[in-house]
Short mmCIF file of C-alpha atoms and ligand atoms in Angstrom, two decimals:
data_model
loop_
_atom_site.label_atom_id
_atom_site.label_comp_id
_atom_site.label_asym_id
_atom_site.label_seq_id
_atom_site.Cartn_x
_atom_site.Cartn_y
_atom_site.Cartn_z
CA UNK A 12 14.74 29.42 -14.23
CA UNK A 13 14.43 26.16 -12.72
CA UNK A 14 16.53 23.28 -13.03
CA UNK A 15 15.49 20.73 -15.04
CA UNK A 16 14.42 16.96 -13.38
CA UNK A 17 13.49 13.78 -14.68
CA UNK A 18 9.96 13.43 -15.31
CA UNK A 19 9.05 10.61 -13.16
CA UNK A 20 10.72 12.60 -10.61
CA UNK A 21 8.52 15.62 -10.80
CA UNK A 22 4.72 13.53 -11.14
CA UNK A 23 6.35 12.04 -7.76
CA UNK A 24 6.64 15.24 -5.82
CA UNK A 25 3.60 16.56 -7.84
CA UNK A 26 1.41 13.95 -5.76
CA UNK A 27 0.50 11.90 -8.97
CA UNK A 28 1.84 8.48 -7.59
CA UNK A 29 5.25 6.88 -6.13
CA UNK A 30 8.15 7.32 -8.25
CA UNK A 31 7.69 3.60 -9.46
CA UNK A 32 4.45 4.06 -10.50
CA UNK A 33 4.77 7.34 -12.16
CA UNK A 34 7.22 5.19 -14.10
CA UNK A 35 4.82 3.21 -15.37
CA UNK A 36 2.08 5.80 -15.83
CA UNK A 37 4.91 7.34 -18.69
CA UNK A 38 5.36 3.74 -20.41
CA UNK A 39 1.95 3.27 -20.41
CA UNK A 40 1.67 6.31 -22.78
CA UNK A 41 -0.53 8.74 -20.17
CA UNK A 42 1.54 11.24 -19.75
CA UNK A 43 2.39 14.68 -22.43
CA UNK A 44 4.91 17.29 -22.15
CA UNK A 45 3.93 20.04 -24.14
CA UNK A 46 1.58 18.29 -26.11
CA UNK A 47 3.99 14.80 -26.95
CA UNK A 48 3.04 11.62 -25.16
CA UNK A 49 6.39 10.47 -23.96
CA UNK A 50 7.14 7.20 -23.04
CA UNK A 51 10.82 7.20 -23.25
CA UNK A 52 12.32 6.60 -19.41
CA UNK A 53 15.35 9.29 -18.47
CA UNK A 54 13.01 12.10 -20.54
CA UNK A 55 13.78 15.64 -18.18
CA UNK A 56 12.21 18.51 -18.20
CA UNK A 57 11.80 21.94 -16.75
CA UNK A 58 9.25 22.55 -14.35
CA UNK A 59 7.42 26.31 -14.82
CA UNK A 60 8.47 25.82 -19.01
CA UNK A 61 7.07 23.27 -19.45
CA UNK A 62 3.89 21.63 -19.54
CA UNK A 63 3.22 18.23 -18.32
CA UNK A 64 -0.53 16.39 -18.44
CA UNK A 65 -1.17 13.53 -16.74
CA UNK A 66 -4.28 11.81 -18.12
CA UNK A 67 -5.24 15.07 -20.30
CA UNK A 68 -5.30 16.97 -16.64
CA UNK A 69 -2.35 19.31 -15.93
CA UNK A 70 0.17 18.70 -13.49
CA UNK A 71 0.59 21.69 -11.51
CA UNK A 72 3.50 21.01 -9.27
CA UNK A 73 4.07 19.94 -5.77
CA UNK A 74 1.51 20.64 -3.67
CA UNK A 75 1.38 20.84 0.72
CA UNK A 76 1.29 17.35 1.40
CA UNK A 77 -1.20 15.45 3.12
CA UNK A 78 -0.86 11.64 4.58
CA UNK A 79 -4.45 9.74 5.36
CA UNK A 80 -4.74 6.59 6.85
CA UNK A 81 -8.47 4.78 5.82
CA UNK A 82 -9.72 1.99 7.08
CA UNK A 83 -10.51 0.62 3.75
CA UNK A 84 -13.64 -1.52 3.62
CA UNK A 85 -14.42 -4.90 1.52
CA UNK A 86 -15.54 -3.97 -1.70
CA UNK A 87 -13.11 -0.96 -2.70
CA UNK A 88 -11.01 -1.03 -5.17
CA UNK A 89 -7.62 0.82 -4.23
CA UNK A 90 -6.79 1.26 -8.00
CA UNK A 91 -7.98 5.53 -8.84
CA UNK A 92 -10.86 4.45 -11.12
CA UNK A 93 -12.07 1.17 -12.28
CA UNK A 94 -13.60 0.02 -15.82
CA UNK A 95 -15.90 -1.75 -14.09
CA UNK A 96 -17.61 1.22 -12.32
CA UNK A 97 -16.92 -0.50 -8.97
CA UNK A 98 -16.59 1.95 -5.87
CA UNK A 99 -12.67 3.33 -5.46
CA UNK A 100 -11.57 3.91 -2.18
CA UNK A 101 -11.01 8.28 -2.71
CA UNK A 102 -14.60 8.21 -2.83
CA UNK A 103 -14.80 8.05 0.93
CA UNK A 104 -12.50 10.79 1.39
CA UNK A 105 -14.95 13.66 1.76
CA UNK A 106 -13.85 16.69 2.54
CA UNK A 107 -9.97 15.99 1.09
CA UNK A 108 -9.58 18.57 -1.49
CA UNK A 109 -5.92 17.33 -2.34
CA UNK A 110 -5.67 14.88 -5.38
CA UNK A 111 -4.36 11.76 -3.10
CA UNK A 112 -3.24 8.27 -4.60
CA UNK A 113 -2.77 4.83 -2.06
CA UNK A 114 0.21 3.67 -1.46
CA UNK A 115 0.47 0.06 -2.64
CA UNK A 116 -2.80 -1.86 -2.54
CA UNK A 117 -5.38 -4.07 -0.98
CA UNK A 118 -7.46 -6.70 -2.84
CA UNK A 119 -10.71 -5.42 -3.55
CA UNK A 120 -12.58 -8.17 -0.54
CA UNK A 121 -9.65 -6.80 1.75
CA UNK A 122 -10.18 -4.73 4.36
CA UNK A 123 -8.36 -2.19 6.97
CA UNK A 124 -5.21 -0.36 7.31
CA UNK A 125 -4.66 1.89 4.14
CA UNK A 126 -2.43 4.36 3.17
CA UNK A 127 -3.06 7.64 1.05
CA UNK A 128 -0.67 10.50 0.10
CA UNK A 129 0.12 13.31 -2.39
CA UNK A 130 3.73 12.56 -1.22
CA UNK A 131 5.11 9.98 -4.17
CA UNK A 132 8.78 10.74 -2.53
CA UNK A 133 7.18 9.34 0.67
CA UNK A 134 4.92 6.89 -0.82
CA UNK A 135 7.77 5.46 -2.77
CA UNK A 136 10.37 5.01 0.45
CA UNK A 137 7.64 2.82 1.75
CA UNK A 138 7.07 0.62 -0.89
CA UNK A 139 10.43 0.44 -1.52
CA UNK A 140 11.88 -3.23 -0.37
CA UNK A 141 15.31 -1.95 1.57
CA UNK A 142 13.20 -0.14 4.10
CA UNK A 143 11.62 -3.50 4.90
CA UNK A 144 8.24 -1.65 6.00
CA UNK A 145 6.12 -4.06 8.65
CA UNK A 146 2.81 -4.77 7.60
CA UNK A 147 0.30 -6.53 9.99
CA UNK A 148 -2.69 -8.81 8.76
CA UNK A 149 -5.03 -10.33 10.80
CA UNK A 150 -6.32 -13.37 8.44
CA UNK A 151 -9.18 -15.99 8.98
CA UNK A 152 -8.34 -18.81 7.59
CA UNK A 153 -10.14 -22.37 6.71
CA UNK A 154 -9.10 -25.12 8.92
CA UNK A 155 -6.42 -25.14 12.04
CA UNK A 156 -2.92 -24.95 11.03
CA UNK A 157 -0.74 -27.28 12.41
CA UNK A 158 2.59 -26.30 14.03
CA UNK A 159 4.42 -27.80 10.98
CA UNK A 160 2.71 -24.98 8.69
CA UNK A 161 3.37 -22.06 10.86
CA UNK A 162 6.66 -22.44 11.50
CA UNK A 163 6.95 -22.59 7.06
CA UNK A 164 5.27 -19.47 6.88
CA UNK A 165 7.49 -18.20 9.64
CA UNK A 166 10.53 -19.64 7.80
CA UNK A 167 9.19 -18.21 4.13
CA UNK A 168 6.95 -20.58 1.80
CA UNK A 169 7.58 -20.95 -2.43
CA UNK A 170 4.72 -18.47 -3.85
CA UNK A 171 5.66 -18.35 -7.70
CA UNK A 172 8.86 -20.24 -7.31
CA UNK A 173 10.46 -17.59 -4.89
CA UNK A 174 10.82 -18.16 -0.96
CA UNK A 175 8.82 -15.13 1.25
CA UNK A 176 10.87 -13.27 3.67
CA UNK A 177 10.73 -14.53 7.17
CA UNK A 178 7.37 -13.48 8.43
CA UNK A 179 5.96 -13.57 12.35
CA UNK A 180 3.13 -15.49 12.79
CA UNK A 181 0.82 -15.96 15.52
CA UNK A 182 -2.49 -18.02 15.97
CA UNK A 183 -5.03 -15.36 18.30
CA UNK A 184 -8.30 -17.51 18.04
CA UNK A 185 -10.03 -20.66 17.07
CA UNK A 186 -13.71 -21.09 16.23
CA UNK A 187 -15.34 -23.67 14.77
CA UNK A 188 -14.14 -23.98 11.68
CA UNK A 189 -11.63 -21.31 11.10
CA UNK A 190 -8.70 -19.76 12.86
CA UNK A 191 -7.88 -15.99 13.56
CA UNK A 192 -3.67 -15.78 12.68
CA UNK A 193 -2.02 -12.74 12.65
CA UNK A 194 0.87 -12.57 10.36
CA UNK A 195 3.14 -10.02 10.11
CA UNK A 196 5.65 -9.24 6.76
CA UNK A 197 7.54 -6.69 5.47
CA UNK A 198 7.26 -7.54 1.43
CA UNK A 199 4.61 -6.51 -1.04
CA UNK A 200 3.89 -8.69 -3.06
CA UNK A 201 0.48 -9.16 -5.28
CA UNK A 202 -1.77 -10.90 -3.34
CA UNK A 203 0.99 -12.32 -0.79
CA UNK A 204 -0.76 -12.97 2.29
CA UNK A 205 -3.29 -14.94 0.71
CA UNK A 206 -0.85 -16.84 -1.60
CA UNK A 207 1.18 -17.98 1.62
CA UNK A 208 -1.59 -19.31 3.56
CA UNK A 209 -2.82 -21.01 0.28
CA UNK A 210 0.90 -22.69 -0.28
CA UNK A 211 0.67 -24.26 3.33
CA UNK A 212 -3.17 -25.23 2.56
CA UNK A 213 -5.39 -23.10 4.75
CA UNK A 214 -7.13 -20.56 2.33
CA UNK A 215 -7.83 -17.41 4.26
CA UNK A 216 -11.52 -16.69 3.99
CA UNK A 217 -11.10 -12.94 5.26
CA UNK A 218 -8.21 -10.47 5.77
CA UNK A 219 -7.89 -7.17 7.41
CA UNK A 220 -4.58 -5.36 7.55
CA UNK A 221 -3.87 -3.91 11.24
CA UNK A 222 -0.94 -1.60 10.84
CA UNK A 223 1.89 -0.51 8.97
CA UNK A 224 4.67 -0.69 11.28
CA UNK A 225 3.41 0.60 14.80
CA UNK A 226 1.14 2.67 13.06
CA UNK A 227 -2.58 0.71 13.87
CA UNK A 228 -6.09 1.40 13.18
CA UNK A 229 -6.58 2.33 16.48
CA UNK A 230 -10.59 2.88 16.93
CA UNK A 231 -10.88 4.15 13.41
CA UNK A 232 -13.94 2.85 11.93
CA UNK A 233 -14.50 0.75 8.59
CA UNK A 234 -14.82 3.66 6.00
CA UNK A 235 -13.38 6.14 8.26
CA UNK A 236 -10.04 8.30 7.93
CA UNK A 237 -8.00 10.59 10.00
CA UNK A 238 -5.40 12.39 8.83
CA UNK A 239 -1.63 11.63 10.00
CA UNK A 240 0.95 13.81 11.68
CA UNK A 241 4.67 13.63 11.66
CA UNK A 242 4.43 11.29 14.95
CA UNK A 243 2.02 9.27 13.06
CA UNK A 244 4.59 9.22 9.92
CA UNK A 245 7.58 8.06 12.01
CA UNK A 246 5.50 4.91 13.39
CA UNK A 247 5.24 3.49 10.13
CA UNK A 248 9.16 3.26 10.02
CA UNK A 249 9.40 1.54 13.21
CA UNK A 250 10.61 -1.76 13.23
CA UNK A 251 8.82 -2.78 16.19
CA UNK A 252 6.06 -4.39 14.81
CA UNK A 253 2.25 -3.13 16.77
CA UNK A 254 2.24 -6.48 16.77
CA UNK A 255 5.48 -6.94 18.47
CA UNK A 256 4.74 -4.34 21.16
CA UNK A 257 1.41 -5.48 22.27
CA UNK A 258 2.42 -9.30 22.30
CA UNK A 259 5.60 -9.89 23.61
N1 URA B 18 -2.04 -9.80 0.90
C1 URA B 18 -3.12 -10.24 0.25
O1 URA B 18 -3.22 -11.41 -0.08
N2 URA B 18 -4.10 -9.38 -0.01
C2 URA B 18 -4.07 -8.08 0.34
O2 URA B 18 -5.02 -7.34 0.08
C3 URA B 18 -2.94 -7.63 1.03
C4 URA B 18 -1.93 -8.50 1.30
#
Protein backbone atom coordinates (compact mmCIF):
# COMPACT_ATOMS: atom_id res chain seq x y z
CA UNK A 1 0.00 0.00 0.00
CA UNK A 2 1.17 3.39 -0.37
CA UNK A 3 2.40 5.67 2.11
CA UNK A 4 0.32 8.16 3.16
CA UNK A 5 1.17 12.23 2.26
CA UNK A 6 -0.25 15.38 3.12
CA UNK A 7 -2.90 16.44 0.93
CA UNK A 8 -1.62 19.60 -0.38
CA UNK A 9 1.30 17.58 -1.16
CA UNK A 10 -0.38 15.13 -3.44
CA UNK A 11 -2.88 17.96 -5.59
CA UNK A 12 0.87 19.41 -6.07
CA UNK A 13 2.39 16.45 -7.81
CA UNK A 14 -1.15 15.63 -9.19
CA UNK A 15 -0.73 18.88 -11.48
CA UNK A 16 -3.69 20.72 -9.70
CA UNK A 17 -1.59 23.89 -8.71
CA UNK A 18 1.76 24.83 -6.64
CA UNK A 19 1.86 23.52 -3.26
CA UNK A 20 0.83 27.10 -1.97
CA UNK A 21 -2.00 27.27 -3.89
CA UNK A 22 -3.30 23.84 -3.43
CA UNK A 23 -3.18 25.16 0.12
CA UNK A 24 -5.54 27.48 -0.43
CA UNK A 25 -7.74 25.55 -2.84
CA UNK A 26 -8.33 23.11 0.67
CA UNK A 27 -9.20 26.31 2.93
CA UNK A 28 -11.28 27.54 0.47
CA UNK A 29 -13.48 24.39 0.97
CA UNK A 30 -12.93 22.82 -2.86
CA UNK A 31 -11.46 19.97 -2.17
CA UNK A 32 -13.23 16.16 -0.72
CA UNK A 33 -11.60 13.10 0.37
CA UNK A 34 -13.92 10.44 0.19
CA UNK A 35 -16.83 12.46 0.04
CA UNK A 36 -15.79 15.20 3.22
CA UNK A 37 -14.80 18.69 2.18
CA UNK A 38 -11.73 19.18 4.25
CA UNK A 39 -10.35 22.28 5.04
CA UNK A 40 -8.24 21.43 7.94
CA UNK A 41 -4.27 22.09 6.87
CA UNK A 42 -1.82 18.91 7.93
CA UNK A 43 -5.04 16.48 6.74
CA UNK A 44 -2.91 13.14 5.03
CA UNK A 45 -4.07 10.70 3.16
CA UNK A 46 -3.37 7.63 1.14
CA UNK A 47 -3.10 7.87 -2.39
CA UNK A 48 -4.81 4.59 -4.39
CA UNK A 49 -7.43 4.38 -0.93
CA UNK A 50 -8.49 7.11 -1.10
CA UNK A 51 -10.43 9.41 -3.04
CA UNK A 52 -9.70 12.98 -3.47
CA UNK A 53 -12.00 15.59 -5.78
CA UNK A 54 -10.90 18.69 -6.60
CA UNK A 55 -13.82 20.90 -7.69
CA UNK A 56 -16.30 17.72 -7.86
CA UNK A 57 -13.58 16.29 -10.61
CA UNK A 58 -11.32 13.44 -9.39
CA UNK A 59 -7.82 13.73 -8.84
CA UNK A 60 -6.18 10.95 -10.45
CA UNK A 61 -2.58 11.19 -9.46
CA UNK A 62 0.57 12.47 -10.91
CA UNK A 63 0.60 12.60 -14.29
CA UNK A 64 3.95 12.91 -17.12
CA UNK A 65 4.62 16.38 -16.76
CA UNK A 66 4.54 18.97 -19.23
CA UNK A 67 6.11 22.74 -18.94
CA UNK A 68 4.61 25.46 -21.67
CA UNK A 69 5.77 28.74 -22.03
CA UNK A 70 2.76 31.21 -23.77
CA UNK A 71 3.14 34.34 -24.82
CA UNK A 72 0.11 35.48 -23.04
CA UNK A 73 -1.80 38.24 -24.80
CA UNK A 74 -3.74 41.47 -23.28
CA UNK A 75 -7.01 40.47 -22.39
CA UNK A 76 -6.46 36.90 -20.67
CA UNK A 77 -7.09 36.24 -17.57
CA UNK A 78 -4.37 33.79 -16.04
CA UNK A 79 -6.83 32.77 -13.21
CA UNK A 80 -8.47 28.81 -14.62
CA UNK A 81 -11.97 30.26 -15.14
CA UNK A 82 -13.45 33.59 -14.55
CA UNK A 83 -17.11 34.66 -13.27
CA UNK A 84 -17.07 37.07 -15.63
CA UNK A 85 -16.90 34.78 -18.71
CA UNK A 86 -13.76 36.64 -19.82
CA UNK A 87 -11.26 34.53 -22.06
CA UNK A 88 -8.59 32.35 -19.69
CA UNK A 89 -5.37 31.90 -21.01
CA UNK A 90 -5.69 27.49 -21.32
CA UNK A 91 -8.00 28.34 -23.95
CA UNK A 92 -5.17 28.94 -26.35
CA UNK A 93 -3.54 25.83 -25.56
CA UNK A 94 -4.93 23.63 -28.33
CA UNK A 95 -3.81 20.53 -28.71
CA UNK A 96 -2.50 20.19 -24.73
CA UNK A 97 -4.43 17.33 -23.48
CA UNK A 98 -2.76 17.62 -19.91
CA UNK A 99 -4.85 19.61 -17.27
CA UNK A 100 -2.08 22.58 -16.92
CA UNK A 101 -2.37 25.54 -14.31
CA UNK A 102 0.11 29.05 -14.68
CA UNK A 103 2.48 29.57 -12.52
CA UNK A 104 1.92 32.88 -10.73
CA UNK A 105 0.08 35.48 -12.79
CA UNK A 106 -0.16 38.37 -15.15
CA UNK A 107 -2.76 41.18 -14.94
CA UNK A 108 -5.39 40.59 -17.27
CA UNK A 109 -4.03 44.00 -19.85
CA UNK A 110 -0.51 42.27 -19.37
CA UNK A 111 1.10 40.66 -21.87
CA UNK A 112 4.13 38.07 -22.72
CA UNK A 113 6.23 35.63 -20.99
CA UNK A 114 3.97 32.98 -19.18
CA UNK A 115 4.45 29.98 -17.50
CA UNK A 116 2.21 26.73 -17.47
CA UNK A 117 2.78 23.31 -15.79
CA UNK A 118 1.16 20.15 -14.35
CA UNK A 119 4.34 20.19 -12.16
CA UNK A 120 3.03 22.06 -8.70
CA UNK A 121 6.55 20.68 -7.12
CA UNK A 122 8.15 22.74 -9.94
CA UNK A 123 5.71 25.45 -10.14
CA UNK A 124 6.03 26.00 -6.46
CA UNK A 125 10.18 26.19 -6.35
CA UNK A 126 9.64 29.07 -8.68
CA UNK A 127 7.34 31.04 -6.95
CA UNK A 128 8.93 30.39 -4.00
CA UNK A 129 10.93 33.75 -2.72
CA UNK A 130 14.51 31.94 -1.63
CA UNK A 131 15.09 30.94 -5.20
CA UNK A 132 14.92 34.63 -6.07
CA UNK A 133 13.60 33.71 -9.74
CA UNK A 134 14.50 36.81 -12.37
CA UNK A 135 11.67 38.12 -14.05
CA UNK A 136 12.09 40.65 -16.98
CA UNK A 137 9.41 43.40 -17.92
CA UNK A 138 9.65 45.62 -20.57
CA UNK A 139 7.17 48.60 -19.37
CA UNK A 140 5.97 51.83 -21.21
CA UNK A 141 5.56 54.23 -19.05
CA UNK A 142 3.96 57.99 -19.01
CA UNK A 143 6.50 60.65 -18.91
CA UNK A 144 10.60 60.41 -18.79
CA UNK A 145 11.96 59.32 -15.58
CA UNK A 146 14.52 61.24 -14.22
CA UNK A 147 17.79 59.72 -12.94
CA UNK A 148 16.61 60.44 -9.33
CA UNK A 149 13.60 57.85 -9.90
CA UNK A 150 15.55 55.10 -11.43
CA UNK A 151 18.10 54.79 -9.26
CA UNK A 152 14.81 54.40 -6.29
CA UNK A 153 13.45 51.74 -8.20
CA UNK A 154 16.92 50.31 -8.52
CA UNK A 155 17.43 50.83 -4.76
CA UNK A 156 13.65 49.34 -3.87
CA UNK A 157 10.57 51.89 -3.56
CA UNK A 158 7.66 51.66 -0.41
CA UNK A 159 4.64 49.74 -2.30
CA UNK A 160 2.20 49.00 0.73
CA UNK A 161 4.59 50.16 3.36
CA UNK A 162 7.33 47.49 2.45
CA UNK A 163 10.66 48.39 0.46
CA UNK A 164 10.99 46.14 -3.14
CA UNK A 165 14.05 44.13 -3.52
CA UNK A 166 16.78 45.76 -5.45
CA UNK A 167 15.63 45.63 -9.02
CA UNK A 168 17.84 46.46 -12.45
CA UNK A 169 16.55 48.99 -14.39
CA UNK A 170 17.28 50.26 -17.69
CA UNK A 171 15.70 53.05 -19.95
CA UNK A 172 15.81 51.29 -23.94
CA UNK A 173 13.71 54.08 -25.72
CA UNK A 174 12.06 57.42 -25.67
CA UNK A 175 9.15 58.57 -27.82
CA UNK A 176 7.14 61.27 -27.53
CA UNK A 177 5.48 60.97 -24.67
CA UNK A 178 6.42 57.76 -23.07
CA UNK A 179 9.53 55.79 -22.31
CA UNK A 180 10.37 52.03 -23.04
CA UNK A 181 12.27 50.79 -19.38
CA UNK A 182 13.10 47.48 -18.84
CA UNK A 183 13.07 46.41 -15.31
CA UNK A 184 14.14 43.41 -14.07
CA UNK A 185 13.02 41.73 -10.32
CA UNK A 186 13.03 38.70 -8.72
CA UNK A 187 9.74 39.16 -6.26
CA UNK A 188 6.11 38.48 -6.99
CA UNK A 189 4.20 40.54 -5.77
CA UNK A 190 0.38 41.52 -6.87
CA UNK A 191 0.61 43.92 -9.33
CA UNK A 192 4.39 44.95 -8.47
CA UNK A 193 5.76 46.30 -11.51
CA UNK A 194 3.08 48.61 -11.98
CA UNK A 195 2.87 49.66 -8.27
CA UNK A 196 6.72 50.64 -8.43
CA UNK A 197 6.60 52.76 -11.37
CA UNK A 198 3.37 54.33 -9.88
CA UNK A 199 5.32 55.07 -6.34
CA UNK A 200 8.10 57.03 -8.33
CA UNK A 201 5.17 58.75 -10.52
CA UNK A 202 5.41 57.41 -14.05
CA UNK A 203 2.29 55.08 -14.50
CA UNK A 204 3.19 52.40 -16.97
CA UNK A 205 0.66 52.50 -19.76
CA UNK A 206 1.70 48.91 -21.12
CA UNK A 207 3.75 45.93 -19.85
CA UNK A 208 5.05 42.83 -21.41
CA UNK A 209 7.10 40.35 -19.45
CA UNK A 210 10.35 39.18 -21.51
CA UNK A 211 11.71 36.24 -19.63
CA UNK A 212 11.94 34.36 -16.62
CA UNK A 213 15.48 34.16 -15.89
CA UNK A 214 17.38 33.56 -19.30
CA UNK A 215 14.50 31.88 -20.45
CA UNK A 216 12.94 34.70 -23.27
CA UNK A 217 10.20 34.75 -25.66
CA UNK A 218 12.43 34.30 -28.28
CA UNK A 219 10.27 34.72 -31.70
CA UNK A 220 7.26 33.18 -30.08
CA UNK A 221 4.29 34.97 -31.16
CA UNK A 222 1.44 36.77 -29.03
CA UNK A 223 -0.96 33.74 -28.40
CA UNK A 224 1.57 31.26 -29.30
CA UNK A 225 3.25 28.39 -27.10
CA UNK A 226 6.00 25.94 -27.38
CA UNK A 227 6.59 23.48 -25.15
CA UNK A 228 9.88 23.50 -22.84
CA UNK A 229 12.67 20.98 -22.45
CA UNK A 230 14.97 20.32 -19.59
CA UNK A 231 17.54 22.99 -21.21
CA UNK A 232 14.68 25.29 -21.38
CA UNK A 233 13.80 24.43 -17.51
CA UNK A 234 17.35 25.10 -16.26
CA UNK A 235 17.33 28.77 -17.91
CA UNK A 236 14.69 29.85 -15.77
CA UNK A 237 17.04 29.19 -12.69
CA UNK A 238 19.78 31.14 -14.04
CA UNK A 239 20.74 34.07 -12.35
CA UNK A 240 22.01 35.77 -15.26
CA UNK A 241 19.31 37.80 -16.10
CA UNK A 242 18.42 37.64 -20.47
CA UNK A 243 18.61 40.90 -19.68
CA UNK A 244 21.97 40.80 -18.16
CA UNK A 245 23.47 38.73 -20.99
CA UNK A 246 22.35 40.70 -23.90
CA UNK A 247 23.22 44.18 -22.24
CA UNK A 248 26.24 44.18 -20.50
N1 LIG B 1 3.71 43.37 -12.39
C1 LIG B 1 2.55 43.97 -12.70
O1 LIG B 1 2.30 45.09 -12.29
N2 LIG B 1 1.69 43.32 -13.49
C2 LIG B 1 1.91 42.10 -14.00
O2 LIG B 1 1.08 41.57 -14.74
C3 LIG B 1 3.13 41.48 -13.68
C4 LIG B 1 4.01 42.13 -12.87
Amino acid sequence: MEKPVRLQKFLAQAGIASRRKAEEYITQGRVKVDGKIITAMGAQIVPGKQKVFFDNREVLGEEQHIYILLNKPKGYVTTLSDPQGRPIVTSLLQGIKERVFPVGRLDLDTEGALLLTNDGELAQSILHPSNEVFKTYEAEVRGFPAPTAIRALEKGVLVEKKKTAPAKVRIKQRNKLNTRITITIHEGRKRQVKKMFQAVGYPVQSLKRLSYGSLGLDNLGVGKYKILNKNDLKKIFSNKSLYKQKNS
